[in-house]
Coordinates of C-alpha atoms in Angstrom, one line a residue:
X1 CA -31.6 8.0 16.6
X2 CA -32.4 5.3 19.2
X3 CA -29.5 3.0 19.5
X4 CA -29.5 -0.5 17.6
X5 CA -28.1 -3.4 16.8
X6 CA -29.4 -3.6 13.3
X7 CA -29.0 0.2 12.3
X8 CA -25.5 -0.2 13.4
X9 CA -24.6 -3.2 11.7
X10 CA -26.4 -1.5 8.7
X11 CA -24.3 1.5 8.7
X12 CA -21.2 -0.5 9.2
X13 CA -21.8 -2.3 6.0
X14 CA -22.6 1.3 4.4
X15 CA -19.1 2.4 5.7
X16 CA -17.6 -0.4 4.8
X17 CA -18.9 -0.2 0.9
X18 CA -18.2 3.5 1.0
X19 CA -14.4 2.9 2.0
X20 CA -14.4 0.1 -0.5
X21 CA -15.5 2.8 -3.5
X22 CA -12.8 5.3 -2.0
X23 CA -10.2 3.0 -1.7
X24 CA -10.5 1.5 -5.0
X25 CA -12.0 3.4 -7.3
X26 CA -11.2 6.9 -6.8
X27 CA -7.6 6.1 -5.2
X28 CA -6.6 6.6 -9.0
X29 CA -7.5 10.3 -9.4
X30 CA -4.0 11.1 -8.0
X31 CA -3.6 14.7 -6.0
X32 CA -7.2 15.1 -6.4
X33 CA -8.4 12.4 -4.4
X34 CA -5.3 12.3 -1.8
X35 CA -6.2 16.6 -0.9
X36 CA -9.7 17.2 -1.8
X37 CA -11.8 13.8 -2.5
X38 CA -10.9 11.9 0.6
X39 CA -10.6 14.4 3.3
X40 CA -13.8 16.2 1.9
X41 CA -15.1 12.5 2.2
X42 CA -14.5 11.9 5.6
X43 CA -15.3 15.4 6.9
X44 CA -19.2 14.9 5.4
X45 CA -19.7 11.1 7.1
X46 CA -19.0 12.8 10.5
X47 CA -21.2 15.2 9.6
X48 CA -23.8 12.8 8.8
X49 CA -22.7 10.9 12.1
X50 CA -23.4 14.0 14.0
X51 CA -26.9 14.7 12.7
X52 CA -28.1 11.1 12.8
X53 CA -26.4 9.5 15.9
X54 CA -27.1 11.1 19.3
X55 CA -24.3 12.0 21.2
X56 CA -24.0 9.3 23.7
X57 CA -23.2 10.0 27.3
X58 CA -19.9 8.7 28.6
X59 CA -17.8 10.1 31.7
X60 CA -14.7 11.8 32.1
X61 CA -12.9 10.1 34.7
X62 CA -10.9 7.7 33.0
X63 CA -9.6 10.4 30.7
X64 CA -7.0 12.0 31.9
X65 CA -4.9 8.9 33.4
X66 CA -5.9 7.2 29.9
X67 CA -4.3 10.1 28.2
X68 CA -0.9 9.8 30.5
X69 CA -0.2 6.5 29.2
X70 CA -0.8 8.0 25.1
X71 CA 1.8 10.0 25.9
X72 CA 4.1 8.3 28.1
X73 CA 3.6 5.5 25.5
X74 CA 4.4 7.3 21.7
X75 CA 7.2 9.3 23.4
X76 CA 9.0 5.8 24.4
X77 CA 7.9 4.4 21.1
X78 CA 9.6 7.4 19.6
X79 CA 12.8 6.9 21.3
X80 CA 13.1 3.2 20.8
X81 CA 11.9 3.7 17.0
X82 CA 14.7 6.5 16.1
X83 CA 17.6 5.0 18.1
X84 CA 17.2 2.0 15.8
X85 CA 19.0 4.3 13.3
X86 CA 22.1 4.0 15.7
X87 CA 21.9 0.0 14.7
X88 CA 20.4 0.3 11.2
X89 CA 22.1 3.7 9.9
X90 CA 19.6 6.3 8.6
X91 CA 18.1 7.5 5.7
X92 CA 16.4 10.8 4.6
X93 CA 13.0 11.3 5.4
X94 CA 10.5 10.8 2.6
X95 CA 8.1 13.1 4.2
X96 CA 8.4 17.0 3.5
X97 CA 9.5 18.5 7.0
X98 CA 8.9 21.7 5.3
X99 CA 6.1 24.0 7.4
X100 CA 3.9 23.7 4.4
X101 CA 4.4 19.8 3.9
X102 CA 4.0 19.1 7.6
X103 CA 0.5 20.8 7.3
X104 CA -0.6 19.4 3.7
X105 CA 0.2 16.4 5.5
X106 CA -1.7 16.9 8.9
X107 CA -4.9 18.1 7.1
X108 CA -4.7 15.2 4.5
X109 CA -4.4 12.5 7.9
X110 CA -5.9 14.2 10.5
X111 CA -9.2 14.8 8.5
X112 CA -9.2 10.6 8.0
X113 CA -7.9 9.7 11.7
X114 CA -10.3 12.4 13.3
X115 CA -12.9 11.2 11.1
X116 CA -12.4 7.0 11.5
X117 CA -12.2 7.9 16.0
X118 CA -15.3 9.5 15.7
X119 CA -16.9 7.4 13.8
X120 CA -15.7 4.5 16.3
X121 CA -17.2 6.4 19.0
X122 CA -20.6 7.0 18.1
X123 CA -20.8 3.7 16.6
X124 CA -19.6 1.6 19.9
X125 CA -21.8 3.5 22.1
X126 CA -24.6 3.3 19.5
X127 CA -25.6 -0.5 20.5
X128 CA -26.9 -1.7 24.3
X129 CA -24.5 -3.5 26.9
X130 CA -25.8 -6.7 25.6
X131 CA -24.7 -6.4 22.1
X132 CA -21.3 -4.6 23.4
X133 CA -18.9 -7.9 22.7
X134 CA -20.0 -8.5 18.9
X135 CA -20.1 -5.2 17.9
X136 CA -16.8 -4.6 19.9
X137 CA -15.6 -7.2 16.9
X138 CA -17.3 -6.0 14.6
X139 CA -15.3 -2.6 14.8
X140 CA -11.9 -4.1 15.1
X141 CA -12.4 -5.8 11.9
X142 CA -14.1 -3.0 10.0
X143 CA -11.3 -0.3 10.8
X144 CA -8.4 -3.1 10.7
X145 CA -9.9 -4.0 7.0
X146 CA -10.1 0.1 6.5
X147 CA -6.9 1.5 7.8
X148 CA -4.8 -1.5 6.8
X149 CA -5.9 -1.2 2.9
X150 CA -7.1 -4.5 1.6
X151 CA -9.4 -3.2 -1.1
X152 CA -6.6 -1.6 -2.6
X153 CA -4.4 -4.3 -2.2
X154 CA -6.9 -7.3 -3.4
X155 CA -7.3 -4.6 -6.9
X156 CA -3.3 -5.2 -7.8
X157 CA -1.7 -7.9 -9.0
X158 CA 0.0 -9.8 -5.5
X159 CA 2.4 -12.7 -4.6
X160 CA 3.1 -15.1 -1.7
X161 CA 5.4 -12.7 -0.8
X162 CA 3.2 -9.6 -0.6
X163 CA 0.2 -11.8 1.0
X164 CA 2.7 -12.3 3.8
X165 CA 4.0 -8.8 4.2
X166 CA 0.5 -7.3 3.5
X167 CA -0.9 -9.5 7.0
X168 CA 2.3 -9.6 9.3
X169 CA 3.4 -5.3 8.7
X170 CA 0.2 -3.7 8.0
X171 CA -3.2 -6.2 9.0
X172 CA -1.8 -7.3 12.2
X173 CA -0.6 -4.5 14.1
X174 CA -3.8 -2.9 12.0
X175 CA -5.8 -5.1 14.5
X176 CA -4.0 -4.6 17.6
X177 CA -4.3 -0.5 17.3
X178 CA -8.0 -1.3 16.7
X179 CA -8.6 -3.4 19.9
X180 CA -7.0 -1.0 21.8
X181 CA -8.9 2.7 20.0
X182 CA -11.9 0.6 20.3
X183 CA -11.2 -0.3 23.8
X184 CA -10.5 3.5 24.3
X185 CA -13.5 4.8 22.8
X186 CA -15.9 2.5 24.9
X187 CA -14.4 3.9 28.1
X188 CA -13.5 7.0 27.4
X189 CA -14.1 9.0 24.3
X190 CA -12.3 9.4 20.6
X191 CA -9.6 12.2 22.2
X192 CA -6.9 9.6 23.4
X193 CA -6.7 7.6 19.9
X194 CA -6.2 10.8 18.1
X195 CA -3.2 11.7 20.0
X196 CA -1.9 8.4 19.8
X197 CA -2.4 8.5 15.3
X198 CA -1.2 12.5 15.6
X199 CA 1.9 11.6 17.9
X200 CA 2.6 8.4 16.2
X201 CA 2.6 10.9 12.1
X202 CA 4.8 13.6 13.7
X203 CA 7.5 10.9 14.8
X204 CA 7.3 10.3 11.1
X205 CA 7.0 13.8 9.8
X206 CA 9.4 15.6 11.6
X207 CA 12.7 14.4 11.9
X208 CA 14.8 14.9 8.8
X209 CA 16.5 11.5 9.2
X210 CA 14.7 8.8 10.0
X211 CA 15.9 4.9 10.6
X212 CA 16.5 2.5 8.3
X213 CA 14.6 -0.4 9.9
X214 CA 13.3 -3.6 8.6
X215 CA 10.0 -3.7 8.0
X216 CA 9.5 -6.7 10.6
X217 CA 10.9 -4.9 13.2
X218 CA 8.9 -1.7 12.7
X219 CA 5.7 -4.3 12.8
X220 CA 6.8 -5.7 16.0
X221 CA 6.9 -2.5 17.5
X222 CA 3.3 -1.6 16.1
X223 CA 1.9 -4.2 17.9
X224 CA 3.9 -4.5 21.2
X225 CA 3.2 -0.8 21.8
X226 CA -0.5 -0.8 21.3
X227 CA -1.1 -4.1 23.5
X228 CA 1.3 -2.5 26.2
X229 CA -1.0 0.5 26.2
X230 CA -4.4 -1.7 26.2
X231 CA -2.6 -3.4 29.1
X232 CA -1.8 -0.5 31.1
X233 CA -5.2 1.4 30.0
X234 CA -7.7 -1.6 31.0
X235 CA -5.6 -2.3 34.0
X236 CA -5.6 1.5 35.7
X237 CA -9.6 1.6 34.4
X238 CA -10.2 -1.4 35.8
X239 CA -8.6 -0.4 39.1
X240 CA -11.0 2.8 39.3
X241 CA -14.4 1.0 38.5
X242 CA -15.7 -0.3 41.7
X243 CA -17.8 -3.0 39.4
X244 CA -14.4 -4.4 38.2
X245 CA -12.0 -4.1 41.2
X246 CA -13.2 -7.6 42.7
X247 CA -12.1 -8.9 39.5
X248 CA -8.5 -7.7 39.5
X249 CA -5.5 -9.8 40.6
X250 CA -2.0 -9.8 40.0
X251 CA -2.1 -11.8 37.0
X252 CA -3.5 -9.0 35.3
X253 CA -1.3 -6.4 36.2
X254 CA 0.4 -5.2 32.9
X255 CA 4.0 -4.9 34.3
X256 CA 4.4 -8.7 34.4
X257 CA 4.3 -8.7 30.2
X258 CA 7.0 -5.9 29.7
X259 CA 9.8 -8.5 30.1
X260 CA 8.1 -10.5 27.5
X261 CA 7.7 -8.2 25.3
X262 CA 11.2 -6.6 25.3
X263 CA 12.8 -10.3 25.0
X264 CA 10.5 -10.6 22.1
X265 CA 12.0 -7.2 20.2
X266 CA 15.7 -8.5 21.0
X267 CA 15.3 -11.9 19.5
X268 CA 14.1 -10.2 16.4
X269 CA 16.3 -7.7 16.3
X270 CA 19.2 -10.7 16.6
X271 CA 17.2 -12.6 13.9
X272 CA 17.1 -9.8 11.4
X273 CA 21.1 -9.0 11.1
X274 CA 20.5 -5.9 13.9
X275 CA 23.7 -6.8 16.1
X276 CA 27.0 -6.9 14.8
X277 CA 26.5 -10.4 15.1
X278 CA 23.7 -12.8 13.6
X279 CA 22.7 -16.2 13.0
X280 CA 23.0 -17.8 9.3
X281 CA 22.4 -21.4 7.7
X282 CA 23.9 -22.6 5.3
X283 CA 22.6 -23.8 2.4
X284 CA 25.8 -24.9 0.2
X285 CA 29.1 -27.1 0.7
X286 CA 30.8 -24.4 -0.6
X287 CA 33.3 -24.2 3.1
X288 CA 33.0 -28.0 3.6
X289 CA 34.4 -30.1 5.5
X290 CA 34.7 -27.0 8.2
X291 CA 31.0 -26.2 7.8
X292 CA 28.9 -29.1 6.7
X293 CA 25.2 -27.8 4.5
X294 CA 22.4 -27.5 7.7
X295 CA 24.9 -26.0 9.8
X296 CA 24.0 -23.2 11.5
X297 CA 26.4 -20.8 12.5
X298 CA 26.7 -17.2 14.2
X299 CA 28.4 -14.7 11.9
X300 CA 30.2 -11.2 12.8
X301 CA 29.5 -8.7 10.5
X302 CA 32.4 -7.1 9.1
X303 CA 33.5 -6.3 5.3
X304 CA 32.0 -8.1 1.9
X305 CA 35.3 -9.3 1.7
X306 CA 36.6 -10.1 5.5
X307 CA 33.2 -12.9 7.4
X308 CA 34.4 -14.1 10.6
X309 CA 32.9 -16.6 11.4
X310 CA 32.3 -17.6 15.2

């Protein structure tokens, strides 16, 4: 197939109706759907990717270096995510970490990760330099809206509450692993991103503990980490493509936002109740006329029945 603007679009709004179906209406077939419907799913649109869409020729000299920093970057991520449980305490995993549940599992995600990369691939290089940009958004949305489950969200009954956790822990970070496997497949191939989703399940899969973390925190980290590694991965590409050295200063270079970012995972983890100190207002003149309502205060955390207050 010659590559297009308008056939892509076209079979991004097919995808994007087919994952609404699957999503939606056949979530509710249970075991059926979870080990045969979807994976069979996404195993026959790759095939009809492969038939349809010409393999499109991209190099390999960005891979291996691109690959370094997948790695580099889920093993940190996988130290930094269960050493929270030194902080938070642990809990048992709710993932078998049998043999056999380990591989139901990897067949059930791999099939749909392997399948969405893919798919990302042929369809990024399926559209000419001109129309790169808007498609490049295009995709982000489309696999932000996919792997972050909105359809099947919007079909349930939802509060203020949920609207806010379903954007800030699931769309968000949704967005920034998209920019950055989007990113990935335009320079390199679909191989990088697929380590990155099989690393990032068998952090989950495999220990038989894992950490008790707020659900804010774990968001934060799935965004810092995937803009770190867009950072690092546009910057060392960047460096190697003689069309975009001329364009590279040190502003850009990556290093200068670790700082940021690390400062940015402390504060929250102060503002969640992490330390064995944290901040609290109060709300009632219940200790008045030592603490006055508005107040805010720095707690240590001790026994329900012995608060010291600082």
């Amino acid at each position: 197939m010659q590559k297009s603007r308008n056939i892509t679009l076209l079979i991004m709004g097919a995808l994007l109706i087919c994952f609404y179906i699957n999503q939606t209406m056949l979530s509710d077939m249970g075991n059926m759907y979870a080990y045969v419907i979807n994976p069979l799913m996404h195993i026959g649109i790759v095939i009809l990717f492969k038939i349809l869409i010409s393999s499109p020729y991209t190099t390999n000299r960005f891979k291996k270096e691109t690959i370094q920093y997948v790695l580099i970057t889920m093993l940190i991520y996988a130290i930094v995510y269960l050493t929270l449980g030194l902080l938070t305490g642990y809990g048992q995993n709710p993932y078998s970490t049998s043999l056999r549940g380990i591989a139901i599992n990897l067949f059930v995600h791999a099939s749909a990760f392997c399948s969405i990369e893919y798919i990302r691939y042929k369809l990024i290089h399926n559209v000419y330099k001109k129309d790169l940009s808007f498609i490049f958004v295009l995709i982000v949305i489309l696999f932000s809206i996919i792997d972050s489950g909105v359809f099947e969200f919007f079909t349930n009954p939802f509060t203020a509450y949920s609207i806010f956790k379903m954007f800030f822990y699931r769309f968000l970070p949704s967005v920034f692993k998209n920019i950055l496997f989007t990113y990935m497949a335009l320079k390199v191939n679909c191989l990088p991103a697929i380590i990155y989703e099989l690393m990032y399940y068998l952090i989950l899969w495999l220990p038989p503990i894992l950490p008790k973390s707020p659900w804010i925190f774990e968001a934060m980290l799935n965004m810092i980490f995937p803009l770190l590694l867009f950072l690092f991965v546009k910057y060392s590409i960047s460096k190697k493509d003689r069309f975009e050295l001329s364009r590279i200063n040190e502003e850009q270079r990556p290093s200068s936002f670790v700082p940021v970012c690390i400062l940015m995972i402390v504060l929250t983890w102060f503002a969640l109740g992490v330390f064995p100190i944290k901040p609290v207002g109060i709300m009632t003149a219940s200790m008045y006329p030592e603490i006055k309502v508005g107040d805010a205060v720095i707690i240590k955390k001790c026994s329900a029945n012995d608060i010291k207050v600082q």
